[in-house]
Short mmCIF file of C-alpha atoms and ligand atoms in Angstrom, two decimals:
data_model
loop_
_atom_site.label_atom_id
_atom_site.label_comp_id
_atom_site.label_asym_id
_atom_site.label_seq_id
_atom_site.Cartn_x
_atom_site.Cartn_y
_atom_site.Cartn_z
CA MET J 1 54.91 5.84 34.57
CA PHE J 2 51.61 3.98 34.42
CA ILE J 3 49.49 3.74 37.51
CA ILE J 4 47.10 0.83 37.30
CA ASP J 5 43.87 1.61 39.09
CA LYS J 6 43.10 -1.46 41.16
CA LYS J 7 39.72 -0.33 42.43
CA ASP J 8 36.61 -2.29 41.45
CA LYS J 9 34.43 0.50 42.82
CA LYS J 10 35.00 3.69 40.92
CA PRO J 11 34.34 7.26 41.97
CA LEU J 12 31.27 8.77 40.40
CA GLY J 13 32.69 12.11 39.32
CA ASP J 14 33.53 14.23 42.35
CA THR J 15 30.40 13.19 44.24
CA GLY J 16 32.06 10.98 46.84
CA GLU J 17 29.80 8.15 45.67
CA LYS J 18 31.18 4.95 44.15
CA VAL J 19 29.81 2.69 41.42
CA SER J 20 30.80 -0.78 40.25
CA ALA J 21 33.64 -0.66 37.70
CA ILE J 22 31.53 -2.85 35.41
CA GLY J 23 27.93 -2.01 34.57
CA ILE J 24 25.55 -3.69 32.13
CA GLY J 25 24.19 -2.12 28.95
CA THR J 26 20.73 -2.77 27.53
CA TRP J 27 20.95 -2.04 23.82
CA GLY J 28 20.44 -4.79 21.24
CA ILE J 29 18.26 -7.11 23.31
CA SER J 30 16.98 -10.24 21.55
CA ASN J 31 15.11 -11.82 24.43
CA PHE J 32 13.70 -9.48 27.07
CA GLU J 33 13.11 -12.18 29.66
CA SER J 34 16.73 -13.34 29.37
CA MET J 35 17.90 -9.75 29.69
CA TYR J 36 15.80 -9.32 32.83
CA LYS J 37 17.25 -12.46 34.38
CA ALA J 38 20.79 -11.55 33.36
CA LEU J 39 20.43 -8.14 35.03
CA LEU J 40 19.10 -9.72 38.23
CA PHE J 41 22.08 -12.06 38.26
CA ALA J 42 24.46 -9.12 37.73
CA VAL J 43 22.99 -7.24 40.69
CA GLU J 44 23.28 -10.39 42.78
CA LEU J 45 27.01 -10.42 41.97
CA GLY J 46 27.36 -6.76 42.92
CA ILE J 47 27.33 -5.37 39.38
CA ASN J 48 24.65 -2.84 40.14
CA GLN J 49 25.22 -0.22 37.44
CA ILE J 50 22.69 -0.51 34.60
CA ASP J 51 22.65 1.63 31.49
CA THR J 52 19.59 2.28 29.37
CA ALA J 53 18.09 4.92 27.05
CA GLU J 54 14.66 6.07 26.00
CA ILE J 55 15.39 5.05 22.41
CA TYR J 56 16.42 1.46 23.21
CA HIS J 57 13.75 -0.84 21.82
CA GLY J 58 11.11 1.88 21.95
CA GLY J 59 11.26 2.03 25.75
CA LYS J 60 11.18 -1.73 26.32
CA ALA J 61 14.74 -1.74 27.66
CA GLU J 62 13.75 0.90 30.23
CA GLU J 63 10.82 -1.28 31.29
CA ILE J 64 13.14 -4.21 31.95
CA VAL J 65 15.42 -2.01 34.02
CA GLY J 66 12.41 -0.75 35.94
CA ARG J 67 11.34 -4.32 36.66
CA VAL J 68 14.81 -5.11 37.96
CA ALA J 69 14.71 -2.07 40.27
CA LYS J 70 11.36 -3.20 41.60
CA GLU J 71 12.62 -6.73 42.21
CA VAL J 72 15.92 -5.87 43.93
CA GLY J 73 14.82 -2.63 45.58
CA ARG J 74 15.35 0.75 43.97
CA ASP J 75 18.32 1.69 46.18
CA ASN J 76 20.20 -1.45 45.23
CA VAL J 77 20.67 -0.50 41.62
CA PHE J 78 22.33 2.50 39.97
CA ILE J 79 20.30 3.46 36.89
CA THR J 80 21.71 5.57 34.08
CA ASN J 81 19.21 6.76 31.50
CA LYS J 82 19.80 8.81 28.38
CA LEU J 83 17.38 11.21 26.70
CA SER J 84 17.53 12.26 23.09
CA PRO J 85 18.89 15.76 22.43
CA LEU J 86 15.60 17.07 21.06
CA ASN J 87 13.86 16.09 24.29
CA LEU J 88 16.43 18.12 26.22
CA SER J 89 16.30 21.14 23.94
CA GLU J 90 14.39 23.13 26.53
CA PRO J 91 13.63 22.63 30.25
CA SER J 92 9.83 22.21 30.16
CA ARG J 93 10.05 19.56 27.45
CA GLY J 94 12.92 17.82 29.27
CA GLU J 95 10.96 17.73 32.50
CA LYS J 96 7.87 16.32 30.82
CA VAL J 97 9.83 13.60 29.02
CA ALA J 98 11.86 12.67 32.13
CA LYS J 99 8.64 12.26 34.13
CA ALA J 100 7.12 10.12 31.40
CA ARG J 101 10.20 7.86 31.29
CA LEU J 102 10.14 7.45 35.07
CA THR J 103 6.47 6.49 34.92
CA ARG J 104 7.22 3.99 32.18
CA MET J 105 9.95 2.44 34.32
CA GLY J 106 7.91 2.54 37.52
CA VAL J 107 10.63 4.36 39.48
CA SER J 108 10.66 7.83 41.01
CA TYR J 109 14.18 8.91 40.06
CA PHE J 110 17.17 8.12 37.87
CA ASP J 111 20.59 7.99 39.45
CA LEU J 112 22.13 9.56 36.41
CA LEU J 113 20.59 11.22 33.38
CA LEU J 114 22.59 11.98 30.24
CA VAL J 115 22.00 13.73 26.97
CA HIS J 116 22.49 10.83 24.55
CA TRP J 117 24.35 12.69 21.83
CA ILE J 118 24.80 16.17 20.38
CA GLU J 119 22.58 17.63 17.69
CA PRO J 120 24.37 20.40 15.83
CA ASN J 121 21.35 22.72 15.82
CA ILE J 122 20.78 22.54 19.60
CA SER J 123 23.16 24.36 21.93
CA ILE J 124 25.07 22.55 24.65
CA GLU J 125 23.77 25.17 27.04
CA SER J 126 20.17 24.03 26.31
CA TYR J 127 20.93 20.43 27.30
CA ILE J 128 22.55 21.54 30.53
CA ARG J 129 19.67 23.88 31.44
CA SER J 130 17.21 21.01 30.88
CA LEU J 131 19.28 18.44 32.77
CA GLU J 132 19.80 20.82 35.69
CA ASN J 133 16.07 21.53 35.83
CA ILE J 134 15.31 17.79 35.91
CA ALA J 135 17.86 17.32 38.71
CA GLU J 136 16.46 20.27 40.63
CA LYS J 137 13.00 18.70 40.50
CA GLY J 138 14.48 15.53 42.00
CA TYR J 139 13.93 13.29 38.96
CA THR J 140 17.63 12.48 38.69
CA ARG J 141 20.36 12.51 41.32
CA TYR J 142 23.16 13.34 38.89
CA ILE J 143 23.60 14.63 35.37
CA GLY J 144 26.06 13.96 32.57
CA VAL J 145 26.66 13.73 28.86
CA SER J 146 27.29 11.10 26.22
CA ASN J 147 29.30 11.19 23.01
CA PHE J 148 30.86 14.51 23.97
CA TYR J 149 34.42 15.04 22.79
CA LEU J 150 36.89 17.16 24.72
CA LEU J 151 35.81 20.61 23.52
CA GLU J 152 32.14 19.77 23.89
CA LEU J 153 32.72 18.46 27.40
CA LYS J 154 34.55 21.65 28.29
CA LYS J 155 31.62 23.70 26.98
CA ALA J 156 29.19 21.56 28.97
CA ILE J 157 31.19 22.11 32.15
CA GLU J 158 31.23 25.86 31.50
CA ALA J 159 27.46 25.85 31.02
CA THR J 160 26.71 24.24 34.40
CA LYS J 161 25.34 26.48 37.13
CA LYS J 162 23.93 24.19 39.79
CA PHE J 163 25.02 20.62 39.11
CA ASP J 164 28.32 19.10 38.05
CA ILE J 165 28.76 16.88 35.02
CA VAL J 166 29.71 13.59 36.64
CA VAL J 167 29.91 11.29 33.59
CA ASP J 168 30.76 11.30 29.90
CA GLN J 169 29.60 8.04 28.27
CA VAL J 170 31.73 7.40 25.19
CA LYS J 171 33.00 4.59 23.00
CA TYR J 172 36.15 3.08 24.40
CA SER J 173 37.68 -0.34 23.86
CA VAL J 174 41.02 -2.01 23.22
CA TYR J 175 40.32 -1.43 19.50
CA ASP J 176 39.22 2.17 19.94
CA LYS J 177 41.42 4.10 22.31
CA ALA J 178 40.95 7.57 20.82
CA ILE J 179 39.84 9.00 24.18
CA GLU J 180 43.22 8.15 25.73
CA TYR J 181 44.83 11.07 23.88
CA ASP J 182 42.82 13.93 25.28
CA LEU J 183 39.39 13.20 26.74
CA LEU J 184 40.50 10.63 29.30
CA PRO J 185 43.39 12.65 30.79
CA PHE J 186 41.04 15.64 31.03
CA ALA J 187 38.30 13.55 32.65
CA ILE J 188 40.74 12.19 35.23
CA GLN J 189 42.01 15.68 35.98
CA GLU J 190 38.49 17.09 36.31
CA LYS J 191 37.15 14.06 38.17
CA ILE J 192 34.59 13.05 35.55
CA THR J 193 33.80 9.36 35.22
CA ILE J 194 34.00 7.73 31.81
CA GLN J 195 31.40 5.07 31.05
CA ALA J 196 32.99 3.05 28.23
CA TYR J 197 30.38 1.80 25.78
CA THR J 198 30.82 -0.97 23.20
CA PRO J 199 33.78 -2.03 25.37
CA ILE J 200 33.98 -5.55 23.90
CA GLU J 201 33.32 -4.46 20.31
CA ARG J 202 30.05 -6.39 20.18
CA GLY J 203 31.88 -9.62 21.02
CA ARG J 204 34.60 -9.25 18.37
CA LEU J 205 37.27 -9.03 21.06
CA SER J 206 36.53 -12.58 22.19
CA THR J 207 38.51 -13.94 19.24
CA ASP J 208 41.40 -11.48 19.20
CA ARG J 209 44.69 -13.39 19.05
CA ARG J 210 46.67 -10.91 21.19
CA LEU J 211 44.00 -10.85 23.88
CA LYS J 212 43.83 -14.65 23.81
CA GLU J 213 47.56 -14.92 24.32
CA ILE J 214 47.49 -12.64 27.38
CA ALA J 215 44.30 -14.21 28.73
CA LEU J 216 45.86 -17.69 28.69
CA ARG J 217 48.64 -16.58 30.99
CA TYR J 218 46.16 -15.26 33.57
CA GLY J 219 43.67 -18.10 33.25
CA ARG J 220 41.11 -15.53 32.03
CA THR J 221 39.17 -14.97 28.82
CA PRO J 222 39.93 -12.35 26.14
CA ILE J 223 36.77 -10.47 27.14
CA GLN J 224 37.91 -10.33 30.76
CA VAL J 225 41.31 -9.04 29.69
CA ALA J 226 39.71 -6.42 27.42
CA LEU J 227 37.47 -5.14 30.23
CA ASN J 228 40.28 -5.31 32.77
CA TYR J 229 42.41 -3.08 30.56
CA LEU J 230 39.69 -0.40 30.51
CA ILE J 231 38.95 -0.39 34.22
CA SER J 232 42.68 -0.29 34.97
CA HIS J 233 42.37 3.39 34.08
CA GLU J 234 41.31 5.80 36.79
CA PHE J 235 37.74 7.06 36.53
CA VAL J 236 36.83 4.46 33.90
CA THR J 237 33.88 2.12 34.19
CA ALA J 238 32.80 -0.19 31.35
CA ILE J 239 29.23 -1.06 30.42
CA PRO J 240 29.24 -4.18 28.23
CA LYS J 241 25.91 -5.74 27.28
CA THR J 242 24.87 -9.34 27.53
CA GLU J 243 21.59 -11.08 28.13
CA ARG J 244 23.29 -14.37 29.01
CA ARG J 245 23.91 -15.43 32.58
CA GLU J 246 27.22 -17.14 31.76
CA ARG J 247 28.52 -13.97 30.13
CA ILE J 248 27.49 -11.89 33.15
CA ARG J 249 29.69 -14.23 35.12
CA GLU J 250 32.41 -13.72 32.55
CA PHE J 251 32.17 -9.92 32.93
CA TYR J 252 32.27 -10.38 36.70
CA GLY J 253 35.55 -12.24 36.23
CA ALA J 254 37.08 -9.02 34.88
CA LEU J 255 37.00 -7.73 38.46
CA GLY J 256 39.19 -8.56 41.44
CA TRP J 257 42.54 -8.75 39.65
CA ARG J 258 44.67 -6.62 37.34
CA LEU J 259 46.97 -7.08 34.37
CA ASN J 260 50.62 -6.47 35.09
CA VAL J 261 52.19 -3.27 33.78
CA GLU J 262 53.89 -5.04 30.88
CA ASP J 263 50.64 -6.53 29.53
CA PHE J 264 48.80 -3.32 30.21
CA LYS J 265 51.37 -1.46 28.08
CA LYS J 266 51.13 -4.13 25.38
CA LEU J 267 47.38 -3.58 25.15
CA SER J 268 47.78 0.17 25.12
CA ARG J 269 49.68 -0.32 21.85
CA VAL J 270 47.10 -2.64 20.19
N1 NAP R 1 25.87 6.33 24.54
C1 NAP R 1 25.82 5.73 23.39
O1 NAP R 1 25.71 6.35 22.33
C2 NAP R 1 25.92 4.24 23.34
C3 NAP R 1 26.20 3.58 22.11
C4 NAP R 1 26.30 2.20 22.11
C5 NAP R 1 26.11 1.49 23.28
N2 NAP R 1 25.80 2.14 24.47
C6 NAP R 1 25.58 1.38 25.72
O2 NAP R 1 26.69 0.53 25.95
C7 NAP R 1 26.26 -0.82 26.03
C8 NAP R 1 27.32 -1.77 25.50
O3 NAP R 1 27.65 -1.49 24.16
P1 NAP R 1 27.19 -2.42 22.95
O4 NAP R 1 25.96 -3.15 23.29
O5 NAP R 1 27.19 -1.54 21.76
O6 NAP R 1 28.42 -3.41 22.71
P2 NAP R 1 29.26 -4.45 23.58
O7 NAP R 1 28.92 -4.39 25.01
O8 NAP R 1 30.67 -4.25 23.17
O9 NAP R 1 28.78 -5.86 22.96
C9 NAP R 1 27.54 -6.41 23.24
C10 NAP R 1 27.31 -7.57 22.31
O10 NAP R 1 28.35 -8.54 22.47
C11 NAP R 1 27.77 -9.82 22.72
N3 NAP R 1 28.64 -10.48 23.70
C12 NAP R 1 28.68 -10.28 25.03
N4 NAP R 1 29.62 -11.05 25.61
C13 NAP R 1 30.17 -11.78 24.61
C14 NAP R 1 31.18 -12.76 24.57
N5 NAP R 1 31.79 -13.19 25.67
N6 NAP R 1 31.49 -13.30 23.37
C15 NAP R 1 30.87 -12.91 22.25
N7 NAP R 1 29.88 -11.97 22.23
C16 NAP R 1 29.55 -11.40 23.40
C17 NAP R 1 26.40 -9.57 23.27
O11 NAP R 1 25.51 -10.62 22.92
P3 NAP R 1 24.69 -11.45 24.05
O12 NAP R 1 23.75 -10.50 24.68
O13 NAP R 1 24.04 -12.51 23.24
O14 NAP R 1 25.72 -11.99 25.01
C18 NAP R 1 26.01 -8.28 22.56
O15 NAP R 1 25.43 -8.57 21.33
C19 NAP R 1 24.95 -0.83 25.25
O16 NAP R 1 24.17 -1.97 25.55
C20 NAP R 1 24.35 0.48 25.68
O17 NAP R 1 23.76 0.36 26.95
C21 NAP R 1 25.73 3.50 24.49
#
């Protein structure tokens, strides 16, 4: 029996806090001014989750996000940042880098800080010690991981002492549903939010015939159907990227309605 999650505000882990089911990513920017304006428009619509990383465009993506926070008011935007594993390999380095990134962005805290990926020669325990130290110092409100598979996520949870892992940011789309087999059920059970990245397959889903067929029946677009499918799962938020105002509106149109169970099941088989 499928239960379609109809909420457009999703729980952030077990924190009691909620975030918008759709957030906006900031990788692959062609025009920074357009990205800035697109993010402002998203926040205006209530899409206030923004994802960035220190490695995106050599820090220029972070700067844009910082500008948005300044414009709309820091409390009106939920900022996720991601640090490279090497920078989280030990607490003093992590703290120094986190402070430098905050300065670069012109904000005093992140809402959520993740280790961007796993390096085989650095222990999971080291990332968690560094993230917890950064959280303890007040530089981030919450901590999490990215690109962690089930066993790695379990290890990360075991390594925590003071702060919970509230998010695992992983690839998840209608074309790539690997997480549905093990990671997603575990995340739901443990109350860990999934941030689905590359959720529209870099735009490829806009021309998918099966999505088009379903979209037509709902008066929606294939992209809206693709995002709706993801956020129909409990604890899943999606973070597509666009720097175009009209596509922000399109993402926004993935909210406020749900696919019926039959179409949902159809997509789960794509
Ligand atoms: N943790 C990680 O390792 C990781 C890895 C990858 C991504 N991410 C995060 O997740 C975010 C999203 O992933 P992503 O950027 O890889 O891929 P995505 O969101 O699936 O696709 C973004 C691309 O699709 C284009 N696009 C947007 N709407 C479209 C539409 N309606 N029709 C056709 N094309 C459209 C965008 O171009 P325009 O801007 O021109 O609209 C952009 O080039 C990233 O920005 C980043 O923040 C995290």
